[in-house]
Structure formats: C-alpha cells, structure tokens
Amino acid sequence: RLPLAERPSLKIFNSAGRLVRTLAVAAPVSAQPCVVTWDGTDDRNRPVSAGIYFVSLEAGGRRITGKAVLIR
C-alpha cells in the first residue's frame, strides 16, 4: 500500500543483480491494495530460467525489496 497516489517503479533482478524486467504500472495507484503479475519473461519477452529473483518497488522516495521464486 502506498500512502499517496504514486506511479511506482517495479523492477525484477536476477541473482547476479542484473535487471531482468521492468513492470510498467499503467496509472498511479493510491493506498488501495494492488496486484502486479509477472509472466516470467524478461524485457524482450523471452522466458527466464527458474530460480530466485529480487523484486524492487520504488515509490515516494522509498524502496522496498523482496525475494521471489520462479518455478517452471
């Protein structure tokens, strides 16, 4: 949940720290829950391998990171 209407930046990195995918958020979101789905592809629409990825959400001058596991 974001405190103000924001257009967040959501990026996915592989375990080596390389940017795999930037997920576009079409419109600013408010303090409402929001779901973003990643289809397991990179920015060129190629499937990425199964493994651990890091997700970074930036909005309002804050950054939150977490882990995601992609299982194929």
Tab-separated table of N, CA and C in Angstrom:
chain	number	residue	atom	x	y	z
A	1	ARG	N	0.847	-1.182	0.000
A	1	ARG	CA	0.000	0.000	0.000
A	1	ARG	C	0.885	1.235	0.000
A	2	LEU	N	0.538	2.185	-0.826
A	2	LEU	CA	1.298	3.420	-0.914
A	2	LEU	C	0.497	4.534	-0.257
A	3	PRO	N	1.176	5.422	0.458
A	3	PRO	CA	0.447	6.454	1.191
A	3	PRO	C	-0.209	7.501	0.307
A	4	LEU	N	0.348	7.794	-0.842
A	4	LEU	CA	-0.180	8.816	-1.736
A	4	LEU	C	-0.342	8.222	-3.121
A	5	ALA	N	-1.078	8.918	-3.973
A	5	ALA	CA	-1.183	8.462	-5.359
A	5	ALA	C	0.200	8.534	-5.985
A	6	GLU	N	0.706	7.416	-6.390
A	6	GLU	CA	2.059	7.321	-6.934
A	6	GLU	C	2.050	6.443	-8.174
A	7	ARG	N	3.041	6.615	-9.004
A	7	ARG	CA	3.300	5.688	-10.103
A	7	ARG	C	4.583	4.955	-9.736
A	8	PRO	N	4.460	3.802	-9.119
A	8	PRO	CA	5.636	3.104	-8.612
A	8	PRO	C	6.479	2.492	-9.722
A	9	SER	N	7.722	2.243	-9.401
A	9	SER	CA	8.643	1.544	-10.278
A	9	SER	C	8.839	0.148	-9.703
A	10	LEU	N	8.528	-0.865	-10.486
A	10	LEU	CA	8.659	-2.241	-10.032
A	10	LEU	C	9.638	-2.949	-10.956
A	11	LYS	N	10.777	-3.366	-10.396
A	11	LYS	CA	11.827	-3.981	-11.199
A	11	LYS	C	12.181	-5.351	-10.641
A	12	ILE	N	12.534	-6.256	-11.535
A	12	ILE	CA	12.912	-7.616	-11.152
A	12	ILE	C	14.359	-7.840	-11.580
A	13	PHE	N	15.158	-8.335	-10.638
A	13	PHE	CA	16.580	-8.580	-10.863
A	13	PHE	C	16.867	-10.065	-10.668
A	14	ASN	N	17.849	-10.591	-11.422
A	14	ASN	CA	18.244	-11.979	-11.206
A	14	ASN	C	19.210	-12.056	-10.024
A	15	SER	N	19.668	-13.260	-9.713
A	15	SER	CA	20.518	-13.435	-8.534
A	15	SER	C	21.895	-12.789	-8.695
A	16	ALA	N	22.276	-12.460	-9.932
A	16	ALA	CA	23.544	-11.766	-10.183
A	16	ALA	C	23.375	-10.253	-10.085
A	17	GLY	N	22.147	-9.798	-9.861
A	17	GLY	CA	21.889	-8.370	-9.730
A	17	GLY	C	21.585	-7.662	-11.039
A	18	ARG	N	21.452	-8.415	-12.115
A	18	ARG	CA	21.135	-7.814	-13.413
A	18	ARG	C	19.633	-7.587	-13.538
A	19	LEU	N	19.269	-6.443	-14.097
A	19	LEU	CA	17.863	-6.129	-14.317
A	19	LEU	C	17.294	-7.083	-15.358
A	20	VAL	N	16.206	-7.760	-15.003
A	20	VAL	CA	15.560	-8.717	-15.893
A	20	VAL	C	14.320	-8.095	-16.524
A	21	ARG	N	13.522	-7.429	-15.705
A	21	ARG	CA	12.247	-6.908	-16.197
A	21	ARG	C	11.838	-5.684	-15.413
A	22	THR	N	11.319	-4.698	-16.120
A	22	THR	CA	10.686	-3.548	-15.500
A	22	THR	C	9.205	-3.660	-15.805
A	23	LEU	N	8.403	-3.738	-14.768
A	23	LEU	CA	6.963	-3.867	-14.952
A	23	LEU	C	6.329	-2.491	-14.886
A	24	ALA	N	5.645	-2.148	-15.949
A	24	ALA	CA	5.002	-0.839	-16.032
A	24	ALA	C	3.687	-0.860	-15.271
A	25	VAL	N	3.470	0.172	-14.515
A	25	VAL	CA	2.192	0.352	-13.839
A	25	VAL	C	1.477	1.436	-14.625
A	26	ALA	N	0.347	1.089	-15.226
A	26	ALA	CA	-0.318	1.959	-16.192
A	26	ALA	C	-0.755	3.299	-15.620
A	27	ALA	N	-1.182	3.318	-14.390
A	27	ALA	CA	-1.700	4.552	-13.801
A	27	ALA	C	-1.240	4.640	-12.361
A	28	PRO	N	-1.212	5.835	-11.816
A	28	PRO	CA	-0.853	5.958	-10.398
A	28	PRO	C	-1.803	5.144	-9.531
A	29	VAL	N	-1.251	4.593	-8.466
A	29	VAL	CA	-2.076	3.841	-7.532
A	29	VAL	C	-2.166	4.617	-6.225
A	30	SER	N	-3.200	4.368	-5.478
A	30	SER	CA	-3.374	5.058	-4.206
A	30	SER	C	-3.130	4.073	-3.084
A	31	ALA	N	-3.705	4.331	-1.957
A	31	ALA	CA	-3.497	3.485	-0.780
A	31	ALA	C	-4.291	2.184	-0.847
A	32	GLN	N	-4.791	1.845	-2.005
A	32	GLN	CA	-5.532	0.601	-2.176
A	32	GLN	C	-4.568	-0.545	-2.472
A	33	PRO	N	-4.895	-1.752	-2.064
A	33	PRO	CA	-4.058	-2.899	-2.431
A	33	PRO	C	-3.994	-3.032	-3.949
A	34	CYS	N	-2.865	-3.456	-4.440
A	34	CYS	CA	-2.646	-3.560	-5.874
A	34	CYS	C	-1.911	-4.874	-6.157
A	35	VAL	N	-2.287	-5.559	-7.213
A	35	VAL	CA	-1.639	-6.807	-7.596
A	35	VAL	C	-0.976	-6.592	-8.952
A	36	VAL	N	0.294	-6.966	-9.025
A	36	VAL	CA	1.026	-6.908	-10.286
A	36	VAL	C	1.496	-8.322	-10.588
A	37	THR	N	1.268	-8.777	-11.806
A	37	THR	CA	1.630	-10.132	-12.194
A	37	THR	C	2.807	-10.104	-13.160
A	38	TRP	N	3.777	-10.980	-12.907
A	38	TRP	CA	4.931	-11.139	-13.789
A	38	TRP	C	4.792	-12.487	-14.466
A	39	ASP	N	4.910	-12.517	-15.777
A	39	ASP	CA	4.726	-13.751	-16.536
A	39	ASP	C	6.003	-14.574	-16.705
A	40	GLY	N	7.082	-14.211	-16.025
A	40	GLY	CA	8.315	-14.987	-16.087
A	40	GLY	C	9.149	-14.725	-17.326
A	41	THR	N	8.947	-13.547	-17.931
A	41	THR	CA	9.737	-13.194	-19.105
A	41	THR	C	10.572	-11.953	-18.815
A	42	ASP	N	11.591	-11.731	-19.655
A	42	ASP	CA	12.423	-10.544	-19.499
A	42	ASP	C	11.831	-9.384	-20.302
A	43	ASP	N	12.557	-8.271	-20.382
A	43	ASP	CA	12.057	-7.095	-21.090
A	43	ASP	C	11.912	-7.319	-22.597
A	44	ARG	N	12.531	-8.384	-23.118
A	44	ARG	CA	12.401	-8.721	-24.544
A	44	ARG	C	11.390	-9.830	-24.776
A	45	ASN	N	10.619	-10.136	-23.752
A	45	ASN	CA	9.564	-11.153	-23.800
A	45	ASN	C	10.092	-12.575	-23.937
A	46	ARG	N	11.341	-12.807	-23.540
A	46	ARG	CA	11.927	-14.149	-23.551
A	46	ARG	C	11.755	-14.771	-22.166
A	47	PRO	N	11.419	-16.063	-22.103
A	47	PRO	CA	11.278	-16.714	-20.797
A	47	PRO	C	12.615	-16.723	-20.052
A	48	VAL	N	12.566	-16.500	-18.752
A	48	VAL	CA	13.767	-16.575	-17.923
A	48	VAL	C	13.766	-17.914	-17.204
A	49	SER	N	14.920	-18.310	-16.721
A	49	SER	CA	15.029	-19.615	-16.067
A	49	SER	C	14.427	-19.584	-14.667
A	50	ALA	N	14.100	-20.773	-14.204
A	50	ALA	CA	13.589	-20.907	-12.841
A	50	ALA	C	14.682	-20.494	-11.864
A	51	GLY	N	14.299	-19.948	-10.738
A	51	GLY	CA	15.278	-19.568	-9.737
A	51	GLY	C	14.770	-18.471	-8.830
A	52	ILE	N	15.700	-17.883	-8.090
A	52	ILE	CA	15.375	-16.811	-7.153
A	52	ILE	C	15.615	-15.471	-7.829
A	53	TYR	N	14.659	-14.583	-7.681
A	53	TYR	CA	14.740	-13.232	-8.235
A	53	TYR	C	14.471	-12.243	-7.115
A	54	PHE	N	14.935	-11.029	-7.311
A	54	PHE	CA	14.722	-9.964	-6.344
A	54	PHE	C	13.795	-8.930	-6.961
A	55	VAL	N	12.827	-8.507	-6.201
A	55	VAL	CA	11.832	-7.546	-6.657
A	55	VAL	C	12.043	-6.244	-5.895
A	56	SER	N	12.090	-5.139	-6.627
A	56	SER	CA	12.309	-3.829	-6.017
A	56	SER	C	11.154	-2.907	-6.379
A	57	LEU	N	10.494	-2.386	-5.371
A	57	LEU	CA	9.396	-1.439	-5.559
A	57	LEU	C	9.858	-0.088	-5.048
A	58	GLU	N	9.832	0.923	-5.929
A	58	GLU	CA	10.211	2.282	-5.534
A	58	GLU	C	9.029	3.210	-5.736
A	59	ALA	N	8.729	3.983	-4.713
A	59	ALA	CA	7.644	4.960	-4.793
A	59	ALA	C	7.785	5.942	-3.640
A	60	GLY	N	7.503	7.186	-3.909
A	60	GLY	CA	7.519	8.194	-2.859
A	60	GLY	C	8.848	8.312	-2.149
A	61	GLY	N	9.955	8.079	-2.864
A	61	GLY	CA	11.266	8.187	-2.253
A	61	GLY	C	11.651	6.998	-1.392
A	62	ARG	N	10.849	5.949	-1.406
A	62	ARG	CA	11.137	4.746	-0.611
A	62	ARG	C	11.368	3.572	-1.532
A	63	ARG	N	12.159	2.613	-1.061
A	63	ARG	CA	12.411	1.384	-1.812
A	63	ARG	C	12.175	0.192	-0.898
A	64	ILE	N	11.412	-0.752	-1.404
A	64	ILE	CA	11.157	-1.990	-0.689
A	64	ILE	C	11.617	-3.125	-1.602
A	65	THR	N	12.395	-4.029	-1.058
A	65	THR	CA	12.863	-5.168	-1.848
A	65	THR	C	12.427	-6.473	-1.199
A	66	GLY	N	12.304	-7.472	-2.034
A	66	GLY	CA	11.925	-8.790	-1.548
A	66	GLY	C	12.400	-9.851	-2.516
A	67	LYS	N	12.210	-11.089	-2.140
A	67	LYS	CA	12.596	-12.219	-2.991
A	67	LYS	C	11.363	-12.847	-3.604
A	68	ALA	N	11.572	-13.398	-4.785
A	68	ALA	CA	10.521	-14.157	-5.469
A	68	ALA	C	11.165	-15.411	-6.030
A	69	VAL	N	10.431	-16.500	-6.011
A	69	VAL	CA	10.917	-17.748	-6.582
A	69	VAL	C	10.076	-18.058	-7.799
A	70	LEU	N	10.749	-18.245	-8.926
A	70	LEU	CA	10.064	-18.628	-10.158
A	70	LEU	C	10.252	-20.126	-10.335
A	71	ILE	N	9.141	-20.839	-10.389
A	71	ILE	CA	9.158	-22.284	-10.556
A	71	ILE	C	8.555	-22.602	-11.920
A	72	ARG	N	9.255	-23.371	-12.681
A	72	ARG	CA	8.757	-23.769	-14.012
A	72	ARG	C	8.363	-25.218	-14.004
